[in-house]
Short mmCIF file of C-alpha atoms in Angstrom, two decimals:
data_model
loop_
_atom_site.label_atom_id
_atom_site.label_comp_id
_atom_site.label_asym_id
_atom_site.label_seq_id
_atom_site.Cartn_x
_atom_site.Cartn_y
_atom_site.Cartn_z
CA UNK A 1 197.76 85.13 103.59
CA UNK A 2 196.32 85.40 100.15
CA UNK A 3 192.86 87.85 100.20
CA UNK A 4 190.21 85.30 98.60
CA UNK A 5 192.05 81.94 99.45
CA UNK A 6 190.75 78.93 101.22
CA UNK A 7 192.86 79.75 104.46
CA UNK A 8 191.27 83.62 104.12
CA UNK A 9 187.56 82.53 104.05
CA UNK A 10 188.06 80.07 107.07
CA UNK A 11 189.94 82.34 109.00
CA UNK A 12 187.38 84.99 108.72
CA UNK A 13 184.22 82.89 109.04
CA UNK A 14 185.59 80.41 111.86
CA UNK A 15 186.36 83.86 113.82
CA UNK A 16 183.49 85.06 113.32
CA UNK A 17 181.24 81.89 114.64
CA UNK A 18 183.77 81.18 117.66
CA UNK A 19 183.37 84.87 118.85
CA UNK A 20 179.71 84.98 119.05
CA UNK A 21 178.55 85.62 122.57
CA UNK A 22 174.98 84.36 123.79
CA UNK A 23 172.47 86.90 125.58
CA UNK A 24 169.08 87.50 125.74
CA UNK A 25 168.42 91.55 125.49
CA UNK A 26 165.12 91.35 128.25
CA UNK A 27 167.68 90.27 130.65
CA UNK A 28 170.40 92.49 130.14
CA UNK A 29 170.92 95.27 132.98
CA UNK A 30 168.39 98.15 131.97
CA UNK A 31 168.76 100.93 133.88
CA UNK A 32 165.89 102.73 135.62
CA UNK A 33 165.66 106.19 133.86
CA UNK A 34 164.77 109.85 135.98
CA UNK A 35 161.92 111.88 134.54
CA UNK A 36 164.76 114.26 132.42
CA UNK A 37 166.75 110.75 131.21
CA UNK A 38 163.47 109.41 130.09
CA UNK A 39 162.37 112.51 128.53
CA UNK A 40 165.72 112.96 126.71
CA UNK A 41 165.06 109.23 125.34
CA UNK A 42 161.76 109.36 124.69
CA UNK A 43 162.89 112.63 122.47
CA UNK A 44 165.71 111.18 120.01
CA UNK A 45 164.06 110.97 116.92
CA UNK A 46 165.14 108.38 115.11
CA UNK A 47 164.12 105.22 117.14
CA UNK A 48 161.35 103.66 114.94
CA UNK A 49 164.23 104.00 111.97
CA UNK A 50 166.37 102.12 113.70
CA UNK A 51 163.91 98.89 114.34
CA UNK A 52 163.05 99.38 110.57
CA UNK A 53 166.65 98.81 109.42
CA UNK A 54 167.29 96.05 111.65
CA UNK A 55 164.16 94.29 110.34
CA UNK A 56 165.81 95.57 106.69
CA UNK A 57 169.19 93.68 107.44
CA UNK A 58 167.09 90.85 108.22
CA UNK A 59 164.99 90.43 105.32
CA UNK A 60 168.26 90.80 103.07
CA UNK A 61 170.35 88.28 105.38
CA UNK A 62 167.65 85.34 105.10
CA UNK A 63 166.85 85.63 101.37
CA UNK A 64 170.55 86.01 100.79
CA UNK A 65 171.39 82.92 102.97
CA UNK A 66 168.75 80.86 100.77
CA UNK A 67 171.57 81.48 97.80
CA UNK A 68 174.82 80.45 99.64
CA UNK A 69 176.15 77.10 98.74
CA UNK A 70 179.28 77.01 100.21
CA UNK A 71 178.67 75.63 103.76
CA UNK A 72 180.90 77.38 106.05
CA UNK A 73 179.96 81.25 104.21
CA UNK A 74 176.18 80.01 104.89
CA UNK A 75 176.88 79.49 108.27
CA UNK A 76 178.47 82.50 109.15
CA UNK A 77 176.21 84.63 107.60
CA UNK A 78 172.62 82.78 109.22
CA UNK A 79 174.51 83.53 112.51
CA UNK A 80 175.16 87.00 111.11
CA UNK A 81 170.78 86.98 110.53
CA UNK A 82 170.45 85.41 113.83
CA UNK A 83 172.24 88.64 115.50
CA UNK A 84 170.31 90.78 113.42
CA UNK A 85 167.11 89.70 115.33
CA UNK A 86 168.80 89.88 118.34
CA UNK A 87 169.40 93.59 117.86
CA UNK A 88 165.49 94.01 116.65
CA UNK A 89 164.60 91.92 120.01
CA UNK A 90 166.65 94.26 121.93
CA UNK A 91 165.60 97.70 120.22
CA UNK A 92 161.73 96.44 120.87
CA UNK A 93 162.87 95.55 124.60
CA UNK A 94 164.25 99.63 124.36
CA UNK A 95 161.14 100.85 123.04
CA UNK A 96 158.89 98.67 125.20
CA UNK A 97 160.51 99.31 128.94
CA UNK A 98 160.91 103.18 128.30
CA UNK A 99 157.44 103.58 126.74
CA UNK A 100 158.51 105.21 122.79
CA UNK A 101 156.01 105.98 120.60
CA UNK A 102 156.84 104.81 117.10
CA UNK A 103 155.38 104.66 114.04
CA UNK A 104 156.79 102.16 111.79
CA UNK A 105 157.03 101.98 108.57
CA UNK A 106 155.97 99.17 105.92
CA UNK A 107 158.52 96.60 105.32
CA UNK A 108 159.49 96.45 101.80
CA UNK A 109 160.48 93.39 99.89
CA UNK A 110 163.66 92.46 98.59
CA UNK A 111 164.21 93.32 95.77
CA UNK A 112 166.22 90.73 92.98
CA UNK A 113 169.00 90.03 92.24
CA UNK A 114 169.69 88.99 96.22
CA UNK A 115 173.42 89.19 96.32
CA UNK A 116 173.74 92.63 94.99
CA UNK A 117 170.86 93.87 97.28
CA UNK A 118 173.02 92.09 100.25
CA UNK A 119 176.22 93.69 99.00
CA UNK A 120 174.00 97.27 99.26
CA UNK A 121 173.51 96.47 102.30
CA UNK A 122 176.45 95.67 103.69
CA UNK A 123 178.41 99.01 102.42
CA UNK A 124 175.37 100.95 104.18
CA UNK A 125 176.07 98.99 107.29
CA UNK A 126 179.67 99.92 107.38
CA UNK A 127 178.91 103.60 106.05
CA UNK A 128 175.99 103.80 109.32
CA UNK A 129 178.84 102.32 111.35
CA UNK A 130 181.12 104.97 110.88
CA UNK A 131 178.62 107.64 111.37
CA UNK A 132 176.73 105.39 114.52
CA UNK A 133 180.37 104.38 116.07
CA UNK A 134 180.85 108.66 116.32
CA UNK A 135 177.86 110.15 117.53
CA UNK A 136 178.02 106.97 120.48
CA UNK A 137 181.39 108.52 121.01
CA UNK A 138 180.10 111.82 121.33
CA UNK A 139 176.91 111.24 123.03
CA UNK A 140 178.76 109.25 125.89
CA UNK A 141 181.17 111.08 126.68
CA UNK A 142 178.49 114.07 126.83
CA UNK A 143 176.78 112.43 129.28
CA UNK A 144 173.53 112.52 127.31
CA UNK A 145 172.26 109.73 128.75
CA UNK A 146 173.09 107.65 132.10
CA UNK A 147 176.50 105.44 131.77
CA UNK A 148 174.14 101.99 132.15
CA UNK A 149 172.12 102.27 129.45
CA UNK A 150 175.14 103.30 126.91
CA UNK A 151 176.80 99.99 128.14
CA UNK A 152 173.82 98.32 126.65
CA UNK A 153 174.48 100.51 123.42
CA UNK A 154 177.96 99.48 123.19
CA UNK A 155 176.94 95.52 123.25
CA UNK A 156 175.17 96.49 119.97
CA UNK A 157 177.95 98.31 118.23
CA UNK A 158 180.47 95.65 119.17
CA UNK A 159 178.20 93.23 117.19
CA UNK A 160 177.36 95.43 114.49
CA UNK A 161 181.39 96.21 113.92
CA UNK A 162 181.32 92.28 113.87
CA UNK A 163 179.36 92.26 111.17
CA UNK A 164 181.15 94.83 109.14
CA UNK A 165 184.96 92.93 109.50
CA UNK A 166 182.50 89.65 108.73
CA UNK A 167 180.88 91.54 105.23
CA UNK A 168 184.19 93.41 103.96
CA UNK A 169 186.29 90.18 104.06
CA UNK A 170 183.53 88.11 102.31
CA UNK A 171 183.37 91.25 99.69
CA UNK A 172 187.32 91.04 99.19
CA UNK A 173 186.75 87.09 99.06
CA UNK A 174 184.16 87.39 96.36
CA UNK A 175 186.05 90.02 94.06
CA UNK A 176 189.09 87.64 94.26
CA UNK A 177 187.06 84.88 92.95
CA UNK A 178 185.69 87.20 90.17
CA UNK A 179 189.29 87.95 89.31
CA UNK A 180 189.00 91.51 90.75
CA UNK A 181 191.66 90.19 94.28
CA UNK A 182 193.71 92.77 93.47
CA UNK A 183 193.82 96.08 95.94
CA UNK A 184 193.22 98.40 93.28
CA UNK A 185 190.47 96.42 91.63
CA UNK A 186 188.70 95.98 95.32
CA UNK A 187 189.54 99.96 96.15
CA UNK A 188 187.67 100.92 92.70
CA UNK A 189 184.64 98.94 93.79
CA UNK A 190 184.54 99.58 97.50
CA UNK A 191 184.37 103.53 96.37
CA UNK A 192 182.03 102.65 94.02
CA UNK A 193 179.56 101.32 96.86
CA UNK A 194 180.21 103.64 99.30
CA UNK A 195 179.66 106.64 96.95
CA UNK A 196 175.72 105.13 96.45
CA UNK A 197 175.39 104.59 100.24
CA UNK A 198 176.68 107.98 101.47
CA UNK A 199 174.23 109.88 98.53
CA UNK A 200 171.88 107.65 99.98
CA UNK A 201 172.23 109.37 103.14
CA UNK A 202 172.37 112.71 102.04
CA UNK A 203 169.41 112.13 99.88
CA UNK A 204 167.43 111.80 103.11
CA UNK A 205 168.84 114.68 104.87
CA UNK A 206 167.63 116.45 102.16
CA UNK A 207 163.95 114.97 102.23
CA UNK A 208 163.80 115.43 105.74
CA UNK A 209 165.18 119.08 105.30
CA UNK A 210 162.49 120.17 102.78
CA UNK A 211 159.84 118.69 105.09
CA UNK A 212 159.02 115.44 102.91
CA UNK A 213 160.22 112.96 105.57
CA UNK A 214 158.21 112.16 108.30
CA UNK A 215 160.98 113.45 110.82
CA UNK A 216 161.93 109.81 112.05
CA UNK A 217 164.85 109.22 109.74
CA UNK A 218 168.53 109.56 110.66
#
């Protein structure tokens, strides 16, 4: 199959719409935590950050929906936003049963043009993928925290992995139709991206390590 075609974008869109699962996070199986579980929850610092980036992804999602024309791309993506809030409902439902303080911050607005703020975006979701998908690894099978409450966890990075196959294949759609469909062409840009995310990242370790954060960040 050609990367950019007409058979690509349906295959990747209609997958992603037929796979969506319904669930309400309130009624999912939370776990009741022991004083040392709770503490140890209560403790991980990066909670409010975490609500502030899903409310991030969903302020880029809408206003980049608003600029979609094609039908089927516009669908996928809205259902893409709609999971978004779905993670924010079930980070507040987190916050709210096991009683974490957080602080959040402001939310900023999007900036213009859209599309290359939503393109941002989605490299620094697959970039926080790669570094979320390893510390889940490590924290579960350190028994951090009980075994119930990372099944919960998991529900999230399944959709969140969603969402990166969803973004990268509409990225390699949207070079091809620039005339960039070539693997070489879509390598050069991909690094491109991910070199701004990642000294994104390390440009807030090294806030937080001179003491200028306000020691919520990742």
């Amino acid at each position: 199959m050609r990367v950019g075609s007409d058979a690509h974008k349906r295959l990747f869109c209609r997958h992603f719409i037929e796979s969506h699962a319904s669930f309400e996070p309130a009624e999912l199986p939370w776990p009741e935590l022991d004083a040392p579980a709770l503490a140890r929850v209560r403790g991980i610092p990066f909670w409010q950050e975490v609500l502030h980036t899903e409310q991030r992804a969903i302020a880029v999602i809408e206003a980049f929906v608003r600029t979609i024309d094609d039908p089927l791309v516009r669908e996928a993506i809205e259902l893409m936003g709609d999971e978004e809030h779905r993670h924010e409902r079930l980070v507040r439902e987190l916050i709210r049963r096991y009683g974490i303080a957080i602080d959040p911050p402001p939310l900023e607005s999007v900036p213009e043009p859209v599309e290359r703020e939503f393109i941002e975006f989605g490299y620094g979701e697959c970039v926080d993928g790669f570094l979320g998908f390893g510390l889940f690894k490590i924290a579960r099978g350190s028994g951090f925290l009980p075994a119930p409450l990372f099944d919960i966890f998991e529900i999230l990075m399944d959709e969140e992995l969603r969402h990166v196959v969803l973004f990268t294949n509409w990225m390699a759609c949207r070079e091809a139709e620039h005339g960039r469909g070539a693997a070489p062409l879509r390598a050069v840009t991909a690094a491109w991206h991910y070199e701004r995310s990642i000294a994104s990242k390390v440009r807030i370790v090294l806030r937080n390590a001179r003491h200028e954060g306000d020691g919520q960040r990742f």
